[in-house]
Coordinates of C-alpha atoms in Angstrom, one line a residue:
X158 CA 1.8 -25.4 21.5
X159 CA 4.9 -23.5 22.4
X160 CA 5.1 -21.9 25.8
X161 CA 6.6 -18.5 26.4
X162 CA 9.8 -18.2 28.3
X163 CA 10.2 -14.9 30.1
X164 CA 14.0 -14.9 30.2
X165 CA 15.4 -11.7 28.8
X166 CA 12.1 -9.8 29.0
X167 CA 13.8 -6.7 30.2
X168 CA 17.0 -4.9 29.7
X169 CA 18.1 -1.3 29.9
X170 CA 19.6 -1.3 26.4
X171 CA 16.7 -2.8 24.4
X172 CA 14.5 -0.8 22.0
X173 CA 11.8 -3.4 22.4
X174 CA 12.2 -6.1 25.1
X175 CA 13.1 -9.6 23.7
X176 CA 11.7 -12.8 25.1
X177 CA 11.6 -16.4 24.1
X178 CA 8.9 -18.6 22.6
X179 CA 9.3 -22.3 23.2
X180 CA 11.6 -24.2 25.5
X181 CA 15.1 -25.5 25.5
X182 CA 16.8 -25.9 22.1
X183 CA 13.5 -25.2 20.3
X184 CA 13.2 -21.7 21.9
X185 CA 13.0 -18.9 19.4
X186 CA 13.4 -15.1 20.0
X187 CA 10.1 -13.2 20.3
X188 CA 8.5 -10.1 21.7
X189 CA 5.4 -9.5 23.7
X190 CA 2.5 -8.2 21.6
X191 CA 1.7 -5.3 24.0
X192 CA 5.3 -4.1 24.0
X193 CA 5.3 -4.1 20.2
X194 CA 1.9 -2.3 20.1
X195 CA 3.2 0.3 22.6
X196 CA 6.4 1.0 20.6
X197 CA 4.5 1.3 17.3
X198 CA 2.3 3.9 18.8
X199 CA -0.8 2.3 17.3
X200 CA -4.0 4.4 17.8
X201 CA -6.3 1.4 18.1
X202 CA -6.6 -0.5 21.4
X203 CA -4.6 -3.7 21.7
X204 CA -7.6 -6.0 21.9
X205 CA -8.9 -4.6 18.6
X206 CA -5.5 -4.2 16.9
X207 CA -4.0 -7.6 17.4
X208 CA -6.8 -9.6 15.8
X209 CA -6.5 -7.4 12.7
X210 CA -2.8 -8.3 12.5
X211 CA -3.5 -12.0 12.9
X212 CA -5.9 -11.7 9.9
X213 CA -2.9 -11.1 7.6
X214 CA -2.3 -14.9 7.7
X215 CA -0.6 -15.6 11.0
X216 CA -1.3 -18.8 13.0
X217 CA -1.6 -19.4 16.7
X218 CA 0.9 -21.9 18.0
X219 CA 3.2 -21.2 15.0
X220 CA 3.6 -17.4 14.8
X221 CA 2.3 -16.5 18.3
X222 CA 1.0 -17.9 21.5
X223 CA -1.5 -16.4 24.0
X224 CA 0.0 -15.1 27.2
X225 CA -2.3 -13.6 29.9
X226 CA -0.6 -10.9 32.0
X227 CA -1.8 -9.5 35.3
X228 CA -3.0 -5.9 35.1
X229 CA -2.5 -3.4 37.9
X230 CA -5.5 -3.1 40.3
X231 CA -6.2 -0.7 43.2
X232 CA -4.6 -1.4 46.5
X233 CA -6.2 -4.4 48.3
X234 CA -7.9 -5.7 45.1
X235 CA -6.8 -8.8 43.3
X236 CA -5.1 -8.3 39.9
X237 CA -7.1 -9.2 36.8
X238 CA -5.8 -11.1 33.8
X239 CA -5.0 -9.0 30.7
X240 CA -4.7 -10.5 27.2
X241 CA -1.2 -10.5 25.7
X242 CA 0.7 -12.6 23.2
X243 CA 4.2 -13.8 22.6
X244 CA 5.0 -13.0 19.0
X245 CA 7.8 -14.5 16.9
X246 CA 10.4 -12.1 15.4
X247 CA 9.3 -13.1 11.9
X248 CA 5.7 -12.1 12.7
X249 CA 6.9 -9.0 14.5
X250 CA 8.9 -7.9 11.4
X251 CA 5.9 -8.3 9.2
X252 CA 3.6 -6.4 11.5
X253 CA 6.2 -3.6 11.7
X254 CA 6.1 -3.2 7.9
X255 CA 2.3 -3.4 7.7
X256 CA 2.2 -0.2 9.8
X257 CA 4.0 1.8 7.0
X258 CA 5.4 4.2 9.5
X259 CA 8.8 5.4 10.7
X260 CA 8.2 3.5 14.0
X261 CA 7.5 0.4 12.0
X262 CA 10.7 0.7 9.9
X263 CA 12.7 1.4 13.1
X264 CA 11.3 -1.7 14.8
X265 CA 12.0 -3.9 11.7
X266 CA 15.6 -2.7 11.6
X267 CA 16.0 -3.5 15.3
X268 CA 14.5 -7.1 14.9
X269 CA 16.9 -7.7 12.0
X270 CA 19.9 -6.6 14.1
X271 CA 18.7 -8.9 17.0
X272 CA 18.5 -11.8 14.6
X273 CA 21.9 -11.1 13.0
X274 CA 23.5 -11.0 16.5
X275 CA 21.9 -14.3 17.4
X276 CA 23.2 -15.9 14.2
X277 CA 26.7 -14.6 14.8
X278 CA 26.9 -15.5 18.4
X279 CA 24.3 -18.1 19.6
X280 CA 24.7 -17.1 23.2
X281 CA 24.1 -13.4 22.5
X282 CA 21.7 -11.7 24.9
X283 CA 19.7 -8.9 23.1
X284 CA 19.7 -6.9 26.3
X285 CA 23.4 -6.3 25.7
X286 CA 22.8 -3.9 22.8
X287 CA 24.5 -0.7 23.9
X288 CA 22.9 2.8 23.8
X289 CA 25.2 3.8 21.0
X290 CA 24.1 0.7 18.9
X291 CA 20.4 1.5 19.6
X292 CA 21.0 5.1 18.5
X293 CA 22.7 3.9 15.4
X294 CA 19.7 1.7 14.5
X295 CA 17.4 4.7 15.1
X296 CA 19.6 6.9 12.9
X297 CA 19.6 4.4 10.1
X298 CA 15.8 4.0 10.4
X299 CA 15.4 7.8 10.1
X300 CA 17.6 7.9 7.0
X301 CA 15.5 5.1 5.5
X302 CA 12.3 6.9 6.4
X303 CA 13.3 10.0 4.6
X304 CA 14.3 8.0 1.5
X305 CA 11.1 6.0 1.5
X306 CA 9.0 9.1 2.2
X307 CA 10.2 10.6 -1.1
X308 CA 9.7 7.3 -3.0
X309 CA 6.2 6.8 -1.5
X310 CA 4.9 10.0 -3.0
X311 CA 5.1 8.3 -6.3
X312 CA 4.3 4.7 -5.2
X313 CA 1.5 5.4 -2.7
X314 CA -1.3 5.4 -5.3
X315 CA -0.2 1.9 -6.4
X316 CA 0.1 0.8 -2.8
X317 CA -3.5 2.0 -2.1
X318 CA -4.6 0.1 -5.2
X319 CA -3.1 -3.1 -3.8
X320 CA -4.8 -2.5 -0.4
X321 CA -8.1 -2.2 -2.3
X322 CA -7.7 -5.7 -3.6
X323 CA -7.0 -7.3 -0.2
X324 CA -10.2 -8.9 1.3
X325 CA -11.4 -8.9 4.8
X326 CA -9.4 -12.0 5.7
X327 CA -6.2 -10.4 4.5
X328 CA -5.5 -12.2 1.2
X329 CA -4.9 -11.1 -2.4
X330 CA -6.3 -12.6 -5.6
X331 CA -3.9 -14.4 -7.8
X332 CA -4.5 -11.8 -10.5
X333 CA -3.4 -9.0 -8.2
X334 CA -0.3 -10.9 -7.1
X335 CA 0.6 -11.6 -10.7
X336 CA 0.5 -7.8 -11.4
X337 CA 2.6 -7.1 -8.4
X338 CA 5.2 -9.6 -9.7
X339 CA 5.1 -8.3 -13.2
X340 CA 3.9 -11.5 -14.9
X341 CA 0.7 -12.8 -16.3
X342 CA -1.8 -14.7 -14.2
X343 CA -1.7 -17.8 -16.4
X344 CA 2.1 -17.8 -16.2
X345 CA 1.9 -17.5 -12.4
X346 CA -0.5 -20.5 -12.1
X347 CA 1.7 -22.6 -14.6
X348 CA 5.0 -21.9 -12.8
X349 CA 3.5 -22.8 -9.4
X350 CA 2.1 -26.0 -10.8
X351 CA 5.5 -26.8 -12.4
X352 CA 7.2 -26.4 -9.1
X353 CA 4.8 -28.7 -7.2
X354 CA 3.2 -25.9 -5.2
X355 CA -0.3 -26.0 -6.8
X356 CA -2.2 -29.2 -7.6
X357 CA -2.1 -30.0 -11.3
X358 CA -5.2 -32.1 -11.9
X359 CA -8.6 -32.9 -10.6
X360 CA -11.3 -30.9 -8.8
X361 CA -8.7 -29.2 -6.6
X362 CA -6.5 -28.0 -9.6
X363 CA -4.7 -24.8 -8.9
X364 CA -5.1 -25.0 -5.2
X365 CA -2.0 -25.5 -2.9
X366 CA -0.7 -28.8 -1.6
X367 CA -1.1 -29.1 2.2
X368 CA 2.6 -28.3 2.9
X369 CA 2.2 -24.9 1.3
X370 CA -1.2 -24.1 2.7
X371 CA 0.1 -21.5 5.2
X372 CA 1.0 -19.2 2.2
X373 CA -2.4 -19.4 0.6
X374 CA -6.1 -19.3 1.3
X375 CA -8.7 -21.5 -0.6
X376 CA -12.3 -20.2 -0.8
X377 CA -15.0 -22.7 -1.7
X378 CA -17.9 -21.5 -3.9
X379 CA -20.2 -22.9 -6.5
X380 CA -22.9 -22.3 -9.0
X381 CA -25.8 -24.1 -10.7
X382 CA -25.7 -25.1 -14.3
X383 CA -28.7 -24.6 -16.6
X384 CA -29.5 -28.3 -16.3
X385 CA -29.7 -28.0 -12.5
X386 CA -26.3 -29.6 -11.7
X387 CA -24.5 -28.1 -8.7
X388 CA -20.8 -27.3 -9.4
X389 CA -18.3 -26.7 -6.5
X390 CA -15.5 -24.3 -7.2
X391 CA -12.3 -23.5 -5.3
X392 CA -10.6 -20.1 -5.6
X393 CA -6.9 -19.7 -4.5
X394 CA -5.9 -16.5 -2.9
X395 CA -2.5 -15.5 -1.5
X396 CA -1.7 -14.5 2.0
X397 CA 0.7 -11.5 2.5
X398 CA 3.5 -13.9 3.5
X399 CA 2.9 -15.9 0.4
X400 CA 3.8 -13.0 -1.9
X401 CA 7.4 -13.0 -0.9
X402 CA 7.5 -16.8 -0.9
X403 CA 6.3 -16.8 -4.5
X404 CA 8.7 -14.1 -5.5
X405 CA 11.7 -16.0 -4.1
X406 CA 10.5 -19.3 -5.5
X407 CA 10.2 -17.9 -9.0
X408 CA 13.4 -15.9 -8.7
X409 CA 11.7 -12.6 -9.5
X410 CA 14.3 -10.2 -8.2
X411 CA 12.9 -7.3 -10.1
X412 CA 9.4 -7.4 -8.6
X413 CA 7.5 -4.2 -7.8
X414 CA 8.9 -2.3 -4.8
X415 CA 5.5 -2.1 -3.1
X416 CA 5.3 -5.8 -2.5
X417 CA 4.2 -6.2 1.2
X418 CA 6.8 -8.7 2.3
X419 CA 9.9 -8.0 0.3
X420 CA 11.5 -5.8 2.9
X421 CA 13.9 -8.5 4.1

C-alpha cells in the first residue's frame, strides 16, 4: 500500500493543500480527505461522508490510503488519533463533481490546473500558484456555475432519474448506462464483448475480465427451476468511473451531458 508523503501539505497560495501519495518516482499528487471535505462545505460529518464517497467505486490502496492525524486536546492531555485519508487527484476530481455544487466545480478546476502544471513542468510545486491565478480559477468556476445552473434547470429531472437507478453500493444497471450513452442495451453488451472487456462465453458471459473489474460490479444471484435445479446468475453493473471508461472505449462523443464522469 502506498504511504502518504507530507511534503507540500501547506502553502499560502493553495486553494486546497496538495500532498503526495506514494514514495520516490511513484509518488502521485493527492489531497487530504479532511481538507477536501472542509473546502466543499459538506454538511455531513467527515466520518459519515467519506465512506459514502468510497461507495462510488473507489479502492483503498489505489485511490486513497488511510492517514490518522492527531486531533487537538486540552492542555496537558495527550492528543487523540483522528481518521483522515490521502486521496488521489483523480478520486478528488470525481468526488468534487459528485457534489454538484459551485464549490465542487471550483475544486475540480483547481485540480485540473494542478495536474496541467505538473505535466508541463515535472518539478512544479503546487504551492507556487499565485493569488491572481487562484482568483482566475475561482472566476472561471463561477462563470461555469452560472452556465451549468441554467442548463441544470432542464437537465435536473433526468439527473434525478439516473440517481434513482443507482443502488446502495453506488453502481448503475447496464440498461441505465445504455440509455445514458444513447444506445441499446444489447448493443452495449455486444460492443463490450467485441472489445474484450466482457467475457463472451460460459457461465460468466457478459461479466468483465479481471483487468477491467474496477470499472464494474458483479452481483451473484440465482433461482430454482420447476424441476428443482438451482441456477446461479451473475448480473453486471457499472461503477460511476466505468461510465466514462465505456464512453471513451466506444468513442461515443455525443453522450448525454448528465453522465457522471464525463466532466474531464
